[in-house]
mmCIF file of N, CA and C in Angstrom:
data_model
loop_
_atom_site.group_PDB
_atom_site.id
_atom_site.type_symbol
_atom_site.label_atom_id
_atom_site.label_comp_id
_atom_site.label_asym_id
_atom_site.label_seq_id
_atom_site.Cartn_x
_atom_site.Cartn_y
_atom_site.Cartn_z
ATOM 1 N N UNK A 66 137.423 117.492 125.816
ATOM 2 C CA UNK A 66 137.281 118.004 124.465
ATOM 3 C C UNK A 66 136.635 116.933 123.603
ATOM 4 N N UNK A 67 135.399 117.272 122.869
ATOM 5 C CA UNK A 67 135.137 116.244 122.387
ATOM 6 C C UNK A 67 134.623 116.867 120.914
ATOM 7 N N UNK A 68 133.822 116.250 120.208
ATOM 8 C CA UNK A 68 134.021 116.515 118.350
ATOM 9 C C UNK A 68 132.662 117.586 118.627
ATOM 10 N N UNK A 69 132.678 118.237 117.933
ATOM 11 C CA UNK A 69 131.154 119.130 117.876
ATOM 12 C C UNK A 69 129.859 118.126 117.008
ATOM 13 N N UNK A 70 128.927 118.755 117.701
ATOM 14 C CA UNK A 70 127.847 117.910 117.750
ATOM 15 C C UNK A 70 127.409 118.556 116.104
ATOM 16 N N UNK A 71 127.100 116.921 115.384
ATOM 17 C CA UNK A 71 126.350 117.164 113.940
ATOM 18 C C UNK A 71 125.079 117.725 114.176
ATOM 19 N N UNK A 72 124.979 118.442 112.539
ATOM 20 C CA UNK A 72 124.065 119.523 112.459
ATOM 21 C C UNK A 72 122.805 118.313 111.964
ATOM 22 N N UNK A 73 121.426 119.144 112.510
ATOM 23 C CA UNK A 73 120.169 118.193 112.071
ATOM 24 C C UNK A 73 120.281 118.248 110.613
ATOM 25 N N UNK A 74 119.484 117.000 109.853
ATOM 26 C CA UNK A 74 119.691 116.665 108.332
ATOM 27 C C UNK A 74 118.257 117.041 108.418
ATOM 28 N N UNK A 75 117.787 117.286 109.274
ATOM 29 C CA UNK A 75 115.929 117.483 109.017
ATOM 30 C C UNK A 75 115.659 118.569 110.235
ATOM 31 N N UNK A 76 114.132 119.348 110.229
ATOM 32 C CA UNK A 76 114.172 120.611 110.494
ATOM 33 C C UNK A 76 113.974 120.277 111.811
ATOM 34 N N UNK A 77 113.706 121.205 112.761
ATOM 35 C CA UNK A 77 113.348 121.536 114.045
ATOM 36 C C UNK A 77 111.924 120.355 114.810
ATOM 37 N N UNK A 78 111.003 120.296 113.664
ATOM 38 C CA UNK A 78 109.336 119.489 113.990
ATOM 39 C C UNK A 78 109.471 118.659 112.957
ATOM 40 N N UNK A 79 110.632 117.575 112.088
ATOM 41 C CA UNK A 79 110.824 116.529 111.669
ATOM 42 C C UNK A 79 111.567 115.619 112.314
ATOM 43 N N UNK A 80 111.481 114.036 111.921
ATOM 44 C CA UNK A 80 112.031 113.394 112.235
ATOM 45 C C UNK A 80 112.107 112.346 111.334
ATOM 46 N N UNK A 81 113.312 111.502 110.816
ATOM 47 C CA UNK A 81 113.488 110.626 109.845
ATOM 48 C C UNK A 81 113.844 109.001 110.170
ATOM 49 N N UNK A 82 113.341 108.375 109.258
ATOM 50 C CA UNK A 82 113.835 107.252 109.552
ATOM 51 C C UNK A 82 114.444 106.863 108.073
ATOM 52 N N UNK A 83 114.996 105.658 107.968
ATOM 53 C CA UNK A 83 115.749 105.289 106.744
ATOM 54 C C UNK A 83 115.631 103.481 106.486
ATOM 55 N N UNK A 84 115.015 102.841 105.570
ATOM 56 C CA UNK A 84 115.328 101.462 105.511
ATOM 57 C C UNK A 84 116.265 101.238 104.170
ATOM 58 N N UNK A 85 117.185 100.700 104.769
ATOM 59 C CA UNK A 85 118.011 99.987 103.276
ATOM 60 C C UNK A 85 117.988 98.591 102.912
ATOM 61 N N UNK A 86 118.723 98.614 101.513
ATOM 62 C CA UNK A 86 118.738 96.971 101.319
ATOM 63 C C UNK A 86 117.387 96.289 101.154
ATOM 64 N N UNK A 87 116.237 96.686 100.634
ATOM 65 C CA UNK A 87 114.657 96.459 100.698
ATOM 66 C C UNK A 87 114.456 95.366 99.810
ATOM 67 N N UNK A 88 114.535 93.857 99.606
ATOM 68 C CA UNK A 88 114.640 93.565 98.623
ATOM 69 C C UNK A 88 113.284 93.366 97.713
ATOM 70 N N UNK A 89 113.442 94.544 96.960
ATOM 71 C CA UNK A 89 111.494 94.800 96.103
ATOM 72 C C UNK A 89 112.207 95.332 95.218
ATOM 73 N N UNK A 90 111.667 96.027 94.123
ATOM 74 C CA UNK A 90 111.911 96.789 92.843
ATOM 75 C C UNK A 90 111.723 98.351 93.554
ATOM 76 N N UNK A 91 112.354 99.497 92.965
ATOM 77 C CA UNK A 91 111.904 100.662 93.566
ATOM 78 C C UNK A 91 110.153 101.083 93.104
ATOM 79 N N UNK A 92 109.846 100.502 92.185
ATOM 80 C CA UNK A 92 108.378 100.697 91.115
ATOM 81 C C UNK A 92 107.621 100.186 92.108
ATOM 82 N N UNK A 93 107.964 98.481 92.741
ATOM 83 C CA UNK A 93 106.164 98.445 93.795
ATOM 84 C C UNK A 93 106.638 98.959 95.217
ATOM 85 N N UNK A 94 108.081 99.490 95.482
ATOM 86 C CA UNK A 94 107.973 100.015 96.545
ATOM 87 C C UNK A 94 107.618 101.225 96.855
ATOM 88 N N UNK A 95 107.728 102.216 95.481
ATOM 89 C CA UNK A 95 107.059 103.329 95.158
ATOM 90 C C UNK A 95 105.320 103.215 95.444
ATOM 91 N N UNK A 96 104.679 102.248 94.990
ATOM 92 C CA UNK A 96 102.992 102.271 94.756
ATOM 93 C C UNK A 96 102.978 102.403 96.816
ATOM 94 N N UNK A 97 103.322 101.423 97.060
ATOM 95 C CA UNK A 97 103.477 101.748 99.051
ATOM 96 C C UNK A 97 103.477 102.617 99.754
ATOM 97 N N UNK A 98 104.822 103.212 98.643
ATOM 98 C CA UNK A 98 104.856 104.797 99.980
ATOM 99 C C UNK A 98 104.249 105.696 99.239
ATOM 100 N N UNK A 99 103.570 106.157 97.959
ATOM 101 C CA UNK A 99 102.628 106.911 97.311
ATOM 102 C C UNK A 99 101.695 106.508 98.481
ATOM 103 N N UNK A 100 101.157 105.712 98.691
ATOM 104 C CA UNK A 100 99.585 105.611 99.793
ATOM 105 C C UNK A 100 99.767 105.898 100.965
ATOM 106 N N UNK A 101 100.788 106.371 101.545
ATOM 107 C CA UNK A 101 101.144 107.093 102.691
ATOM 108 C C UNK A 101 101.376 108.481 102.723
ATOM 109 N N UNK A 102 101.865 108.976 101.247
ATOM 110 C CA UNK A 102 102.084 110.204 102.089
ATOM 111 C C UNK A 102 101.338 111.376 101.804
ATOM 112 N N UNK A 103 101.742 112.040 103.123
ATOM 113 C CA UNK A 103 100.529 113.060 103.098
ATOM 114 C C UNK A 103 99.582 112.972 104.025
ATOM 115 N N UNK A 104 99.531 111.650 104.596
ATOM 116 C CA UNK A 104 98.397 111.403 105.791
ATOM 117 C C UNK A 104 99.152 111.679 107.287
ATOM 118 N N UNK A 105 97.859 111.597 108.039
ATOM 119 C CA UNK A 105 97.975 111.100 109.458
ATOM 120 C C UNK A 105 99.027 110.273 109.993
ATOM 121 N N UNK A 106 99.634 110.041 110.736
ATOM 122 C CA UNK A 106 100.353 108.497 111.400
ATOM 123 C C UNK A 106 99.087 107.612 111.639
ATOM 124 N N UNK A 107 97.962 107.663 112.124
ATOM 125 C CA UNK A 107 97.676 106.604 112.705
ATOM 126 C C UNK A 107 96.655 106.434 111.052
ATOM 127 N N UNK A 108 96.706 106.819 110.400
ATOM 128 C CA UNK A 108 95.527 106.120 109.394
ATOM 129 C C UNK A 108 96.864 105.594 108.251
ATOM 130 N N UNK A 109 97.842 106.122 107.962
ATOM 131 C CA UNK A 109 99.034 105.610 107.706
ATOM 132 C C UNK A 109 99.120 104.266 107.962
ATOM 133 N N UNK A 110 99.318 103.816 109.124
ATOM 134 C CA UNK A 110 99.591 102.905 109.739
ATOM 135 C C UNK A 110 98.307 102.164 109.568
ATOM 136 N N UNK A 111 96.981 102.176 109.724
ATOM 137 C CA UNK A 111 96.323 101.627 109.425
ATOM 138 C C UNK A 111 96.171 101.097 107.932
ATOM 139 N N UNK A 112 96.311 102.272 106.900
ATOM 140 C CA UNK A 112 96.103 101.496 105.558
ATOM 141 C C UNK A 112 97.814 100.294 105.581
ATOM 142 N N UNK A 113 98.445 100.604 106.023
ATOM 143 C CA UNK A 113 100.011 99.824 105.841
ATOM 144 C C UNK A 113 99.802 98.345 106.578
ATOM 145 N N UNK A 114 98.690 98.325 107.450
ATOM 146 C CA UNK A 114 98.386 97.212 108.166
ATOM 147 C C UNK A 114 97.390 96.343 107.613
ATOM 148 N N UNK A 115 96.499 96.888 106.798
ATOM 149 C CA UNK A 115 95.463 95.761 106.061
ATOM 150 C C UNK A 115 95.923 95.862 104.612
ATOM 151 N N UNK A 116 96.750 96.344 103.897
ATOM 152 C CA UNK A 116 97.181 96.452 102.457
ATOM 153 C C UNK A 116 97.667 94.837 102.747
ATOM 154 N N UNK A 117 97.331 94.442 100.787
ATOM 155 C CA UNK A 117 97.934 93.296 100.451
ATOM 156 C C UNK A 117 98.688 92.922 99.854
ATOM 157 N N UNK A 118 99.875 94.620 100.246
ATOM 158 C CA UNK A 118 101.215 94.207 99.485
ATOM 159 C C UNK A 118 102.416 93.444 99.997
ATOM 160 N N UNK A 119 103.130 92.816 99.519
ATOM 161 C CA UNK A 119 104.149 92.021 100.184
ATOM 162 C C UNK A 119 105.153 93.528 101.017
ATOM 163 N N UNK A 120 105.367 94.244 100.583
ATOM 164 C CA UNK A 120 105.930 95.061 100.686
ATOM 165 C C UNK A 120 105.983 96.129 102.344
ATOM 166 N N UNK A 121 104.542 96.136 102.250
ATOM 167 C CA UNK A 121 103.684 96.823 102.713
ATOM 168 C C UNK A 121 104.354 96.697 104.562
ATOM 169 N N UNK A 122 104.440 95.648 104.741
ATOM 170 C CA UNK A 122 105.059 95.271 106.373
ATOM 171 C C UNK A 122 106.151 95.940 106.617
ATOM 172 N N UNK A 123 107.088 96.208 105.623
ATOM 173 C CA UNK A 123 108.316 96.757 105.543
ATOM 174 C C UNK A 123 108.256 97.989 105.855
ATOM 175 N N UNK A 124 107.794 98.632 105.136
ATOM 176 C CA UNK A 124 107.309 100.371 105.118
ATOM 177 C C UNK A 124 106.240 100.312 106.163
ATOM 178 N N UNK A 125 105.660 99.671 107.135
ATOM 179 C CA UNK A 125 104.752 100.128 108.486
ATOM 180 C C UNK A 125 106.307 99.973 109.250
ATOM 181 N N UNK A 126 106.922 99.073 109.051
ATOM 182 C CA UNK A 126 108.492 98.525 110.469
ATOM 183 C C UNK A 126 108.971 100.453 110.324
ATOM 184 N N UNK A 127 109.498 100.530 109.257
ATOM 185 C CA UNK A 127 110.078 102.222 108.791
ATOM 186 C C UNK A 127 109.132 103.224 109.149
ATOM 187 N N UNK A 128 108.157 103.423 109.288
ATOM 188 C CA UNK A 128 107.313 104.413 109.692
ATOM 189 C C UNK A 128 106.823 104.265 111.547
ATOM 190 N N UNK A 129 106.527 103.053 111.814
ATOM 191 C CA UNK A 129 106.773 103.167 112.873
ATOM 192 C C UNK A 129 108.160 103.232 113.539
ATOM 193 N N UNK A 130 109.482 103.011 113.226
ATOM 194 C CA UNK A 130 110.707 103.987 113.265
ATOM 195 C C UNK A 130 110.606 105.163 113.334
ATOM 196 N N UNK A 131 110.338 105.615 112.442
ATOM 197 C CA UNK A 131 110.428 107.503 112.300
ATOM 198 C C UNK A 131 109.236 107.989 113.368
ATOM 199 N N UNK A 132 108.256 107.439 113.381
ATOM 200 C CA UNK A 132 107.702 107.662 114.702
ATOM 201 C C UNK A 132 108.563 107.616 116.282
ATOM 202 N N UNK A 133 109.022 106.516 116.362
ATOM 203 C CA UNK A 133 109.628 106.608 117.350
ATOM 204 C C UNK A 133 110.865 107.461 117.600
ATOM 205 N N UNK A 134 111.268 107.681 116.768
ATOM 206 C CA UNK A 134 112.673 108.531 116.343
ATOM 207 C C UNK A 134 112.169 110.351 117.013
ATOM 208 N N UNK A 135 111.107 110.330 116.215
ATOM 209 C CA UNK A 135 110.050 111.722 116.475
ATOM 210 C C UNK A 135 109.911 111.884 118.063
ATOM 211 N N UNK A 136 108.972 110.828 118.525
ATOM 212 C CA UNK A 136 109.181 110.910 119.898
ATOM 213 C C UNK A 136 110.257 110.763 121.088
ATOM 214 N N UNK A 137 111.168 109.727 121.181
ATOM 215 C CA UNK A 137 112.003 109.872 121.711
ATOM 216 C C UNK A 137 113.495 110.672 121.713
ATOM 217 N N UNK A 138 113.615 110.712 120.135
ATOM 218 C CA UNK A 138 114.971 111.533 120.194
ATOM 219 C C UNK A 138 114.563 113.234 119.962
ATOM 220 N N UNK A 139 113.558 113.336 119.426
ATOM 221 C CA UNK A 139 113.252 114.892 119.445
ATOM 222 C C UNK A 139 112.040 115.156 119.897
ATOM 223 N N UNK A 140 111.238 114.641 120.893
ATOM 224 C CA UNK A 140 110.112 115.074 121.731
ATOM 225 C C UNK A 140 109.294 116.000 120.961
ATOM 226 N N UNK A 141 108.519 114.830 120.435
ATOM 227 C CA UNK A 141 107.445 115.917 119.096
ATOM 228 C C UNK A 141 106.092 114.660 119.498
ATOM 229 N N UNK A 142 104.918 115.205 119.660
ATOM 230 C CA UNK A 142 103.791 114.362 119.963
ATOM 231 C C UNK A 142 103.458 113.660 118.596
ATOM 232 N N UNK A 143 103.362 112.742 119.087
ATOM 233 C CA UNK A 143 103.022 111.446 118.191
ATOM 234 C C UNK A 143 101.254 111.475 117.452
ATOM 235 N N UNK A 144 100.506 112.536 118.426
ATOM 236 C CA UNK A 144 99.067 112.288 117.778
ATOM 237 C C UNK A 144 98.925 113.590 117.032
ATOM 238 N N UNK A 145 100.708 114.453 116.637
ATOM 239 C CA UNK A 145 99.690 115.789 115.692
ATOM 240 C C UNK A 145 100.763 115.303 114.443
ATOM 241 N N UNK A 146 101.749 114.095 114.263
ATOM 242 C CA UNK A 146 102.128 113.372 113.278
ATOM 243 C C UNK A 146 101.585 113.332 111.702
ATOM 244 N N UNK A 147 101.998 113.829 111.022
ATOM 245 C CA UNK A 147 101.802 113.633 109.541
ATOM 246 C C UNK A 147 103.102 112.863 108.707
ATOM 247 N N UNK A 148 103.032 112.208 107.626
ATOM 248 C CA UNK A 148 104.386 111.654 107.041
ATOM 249 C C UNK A 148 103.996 112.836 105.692
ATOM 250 N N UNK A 149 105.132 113.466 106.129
ATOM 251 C CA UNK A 149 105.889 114.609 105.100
ATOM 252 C C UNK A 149 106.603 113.970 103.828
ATOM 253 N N UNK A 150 107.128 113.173 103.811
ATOM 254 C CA UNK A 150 107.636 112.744 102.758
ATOM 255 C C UNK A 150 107.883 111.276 102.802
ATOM 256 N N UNK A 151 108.022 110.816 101.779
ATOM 257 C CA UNK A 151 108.144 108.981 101.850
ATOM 258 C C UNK A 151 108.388 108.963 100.565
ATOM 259 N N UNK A 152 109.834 108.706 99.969
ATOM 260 C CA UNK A 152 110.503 108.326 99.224
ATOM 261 C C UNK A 152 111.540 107.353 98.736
ATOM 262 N N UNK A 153 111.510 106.755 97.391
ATOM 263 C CA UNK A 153 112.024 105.680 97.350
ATOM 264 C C UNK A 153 113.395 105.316 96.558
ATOM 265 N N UNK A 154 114.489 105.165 96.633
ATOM 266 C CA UNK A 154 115.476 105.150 96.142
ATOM 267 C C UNK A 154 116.193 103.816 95.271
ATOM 268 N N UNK A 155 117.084 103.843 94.522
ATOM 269 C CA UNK A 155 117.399 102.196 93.984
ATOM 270 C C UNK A 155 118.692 102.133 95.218
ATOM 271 N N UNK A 156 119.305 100.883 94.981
ATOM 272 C CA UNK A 156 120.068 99.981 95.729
ATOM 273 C C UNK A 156 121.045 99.469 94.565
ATOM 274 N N UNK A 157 121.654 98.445 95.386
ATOM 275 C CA UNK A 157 122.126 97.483 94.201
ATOM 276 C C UNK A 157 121.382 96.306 93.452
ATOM 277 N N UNK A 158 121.441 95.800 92.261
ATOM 278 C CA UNK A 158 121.141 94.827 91.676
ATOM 279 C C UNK A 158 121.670 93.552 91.661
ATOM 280 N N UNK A 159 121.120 92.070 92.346
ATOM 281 C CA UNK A 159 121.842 91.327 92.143
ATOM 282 C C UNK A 159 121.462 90.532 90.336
ATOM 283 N N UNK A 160 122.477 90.178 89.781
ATOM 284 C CA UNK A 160 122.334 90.058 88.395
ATOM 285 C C UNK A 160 122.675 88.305 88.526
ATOM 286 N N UNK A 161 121.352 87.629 87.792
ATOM 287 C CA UNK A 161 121.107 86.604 87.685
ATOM 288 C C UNK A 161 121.064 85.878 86.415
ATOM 289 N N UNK A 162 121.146 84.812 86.221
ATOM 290 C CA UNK A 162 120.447 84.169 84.957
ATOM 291 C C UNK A 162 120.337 83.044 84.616
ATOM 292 N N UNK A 163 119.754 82.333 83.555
ATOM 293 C CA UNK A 163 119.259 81.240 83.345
ATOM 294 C C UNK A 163 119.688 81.111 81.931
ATOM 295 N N UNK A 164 120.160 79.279 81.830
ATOM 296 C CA UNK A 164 120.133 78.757 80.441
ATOM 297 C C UNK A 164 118.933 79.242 79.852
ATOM 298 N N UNK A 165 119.041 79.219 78.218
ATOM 299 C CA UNK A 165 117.802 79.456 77.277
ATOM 300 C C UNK A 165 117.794 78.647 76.063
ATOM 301 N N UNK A 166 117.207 78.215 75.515
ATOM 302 C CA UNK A 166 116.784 77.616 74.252
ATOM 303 C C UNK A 166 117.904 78.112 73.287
ATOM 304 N N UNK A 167 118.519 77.291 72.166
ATOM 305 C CA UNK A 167 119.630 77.638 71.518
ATOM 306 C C UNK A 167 120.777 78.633 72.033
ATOM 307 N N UNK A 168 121.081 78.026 72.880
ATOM 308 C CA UNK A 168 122.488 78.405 73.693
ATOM 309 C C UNK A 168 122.097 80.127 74.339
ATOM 310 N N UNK A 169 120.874 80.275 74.086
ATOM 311 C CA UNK A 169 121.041 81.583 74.776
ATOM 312 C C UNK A 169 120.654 82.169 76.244
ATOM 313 N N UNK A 170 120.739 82.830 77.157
ATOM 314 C CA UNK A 170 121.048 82.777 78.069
ATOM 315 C C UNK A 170 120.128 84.048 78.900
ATOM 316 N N UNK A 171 119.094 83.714 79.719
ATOM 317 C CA UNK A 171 118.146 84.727 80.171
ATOM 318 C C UNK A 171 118.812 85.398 81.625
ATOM 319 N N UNK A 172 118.998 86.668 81.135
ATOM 320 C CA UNK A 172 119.577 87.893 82.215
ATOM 321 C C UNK A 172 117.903 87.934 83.368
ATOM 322 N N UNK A 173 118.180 87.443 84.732
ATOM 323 C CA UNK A 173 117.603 87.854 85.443
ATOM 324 C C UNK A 173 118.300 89.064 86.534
ATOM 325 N N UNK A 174 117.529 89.810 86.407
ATOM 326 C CA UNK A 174 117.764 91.147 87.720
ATOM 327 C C UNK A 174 116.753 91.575 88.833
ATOM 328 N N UNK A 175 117.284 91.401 89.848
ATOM 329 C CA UNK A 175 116.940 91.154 91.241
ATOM 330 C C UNK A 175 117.435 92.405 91.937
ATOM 331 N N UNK A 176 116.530 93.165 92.005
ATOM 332 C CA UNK A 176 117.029 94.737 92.298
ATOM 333 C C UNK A 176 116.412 95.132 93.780
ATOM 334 N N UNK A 177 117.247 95.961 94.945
ATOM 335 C CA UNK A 177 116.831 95.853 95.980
ATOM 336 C C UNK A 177 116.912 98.157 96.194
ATOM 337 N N UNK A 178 116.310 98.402 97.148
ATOM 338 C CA UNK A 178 115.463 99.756 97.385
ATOM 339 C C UNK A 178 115.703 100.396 98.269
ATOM 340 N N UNK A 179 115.608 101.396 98.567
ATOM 341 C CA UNK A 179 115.642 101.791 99.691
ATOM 342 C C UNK A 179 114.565 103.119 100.038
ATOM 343 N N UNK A 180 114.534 103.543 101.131
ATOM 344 C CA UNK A 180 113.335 103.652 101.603
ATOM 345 C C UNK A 180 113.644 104.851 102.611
ATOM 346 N N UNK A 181 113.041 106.428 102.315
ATOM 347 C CA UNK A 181 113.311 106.996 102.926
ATOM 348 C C UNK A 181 111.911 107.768 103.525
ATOM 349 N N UNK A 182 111.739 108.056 105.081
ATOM 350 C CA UNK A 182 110.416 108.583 104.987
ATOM 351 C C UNK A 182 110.399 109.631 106.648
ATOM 352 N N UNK A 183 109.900 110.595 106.178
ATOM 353 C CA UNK A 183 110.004 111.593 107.398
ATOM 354 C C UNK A 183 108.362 111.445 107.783
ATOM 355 N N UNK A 184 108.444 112.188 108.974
ATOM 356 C CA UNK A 184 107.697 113.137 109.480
ATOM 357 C C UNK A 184 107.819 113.830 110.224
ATOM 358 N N UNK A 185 106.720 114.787 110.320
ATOM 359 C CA UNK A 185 106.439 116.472 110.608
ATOM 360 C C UNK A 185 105.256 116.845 111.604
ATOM 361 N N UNK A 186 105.106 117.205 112.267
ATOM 362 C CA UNK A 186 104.780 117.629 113.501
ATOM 363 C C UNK A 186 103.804 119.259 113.491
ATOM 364 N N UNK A 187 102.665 118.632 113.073
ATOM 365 C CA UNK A 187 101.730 120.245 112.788
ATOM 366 C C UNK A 187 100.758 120.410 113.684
ATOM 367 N N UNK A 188 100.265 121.524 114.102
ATOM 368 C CA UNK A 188 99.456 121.790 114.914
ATOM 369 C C UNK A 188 98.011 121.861 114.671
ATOM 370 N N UNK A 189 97.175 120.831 114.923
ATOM 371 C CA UNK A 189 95.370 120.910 114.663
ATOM 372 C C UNK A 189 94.566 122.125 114.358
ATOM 373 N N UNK A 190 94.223 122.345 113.360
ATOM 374 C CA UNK A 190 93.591 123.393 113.384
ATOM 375 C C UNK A 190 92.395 123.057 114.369
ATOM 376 N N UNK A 191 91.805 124.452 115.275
ATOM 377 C CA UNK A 191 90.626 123.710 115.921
ATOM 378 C C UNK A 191 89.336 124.414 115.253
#
């Protein structure tokens, strides 16, 4: 006897991956996954590989995840791949600060992201 098997959080020809703890702002981790979605996997992956965002390495590690996730745990071909969605979430803030000029005291915030991004599995038009 064992527990019944959880229901999919994503459809039949998706597959998800998830990064947490991102430490970026959700704003430039947003500009990142805006330039992904909607495309191909492999041109995806290409703009995520010559971009010159710091960021940018992070969100190719997560997309090539959900790729692999696609192929091995739900046997969906990797070359009819699109990223369906790529969205960005807040985290926690670590809250910082610094002495200031007449006793006052500069609030730094150090805010970390998270990172959610599927894909979907469509058939070529020929």
């Amino acid at each position: 006897m064992g527990k019944a098997k959880n229901p999919r959080r994503v459809a039949e020809n998706e597959a998800m991956a998830k990064l947490r703890m991102l430490r970026t702002s959700p704003q430039k981790l947003n500009l990142v996954a805006a330039m992904i979605r909607g495309k191909k996997v492999e041109k995806a992956l290409t703009d995520l590989t010559f971009s010159n965002k710091r960021v940018a390495q992070d969100v190719k590690k997560c997309l090539q995840s959900a790729i692999a996730n696609a192929e091995n745990n739900h046997n969906l071909d990797v070359d009819e791949l699109i990223v369906a969605e790529a969205y960005v979430g807040k985290n926690l803030v670590m809250k910082r600060g610094r002495p200031r000029a007449r006793g006052r005291y500069g609030k730094i915030l150090k805010p970390f992201s998270e990172l959610t991004i599927k894909v979907r599995q469509v058939e070529e038009q020929a």
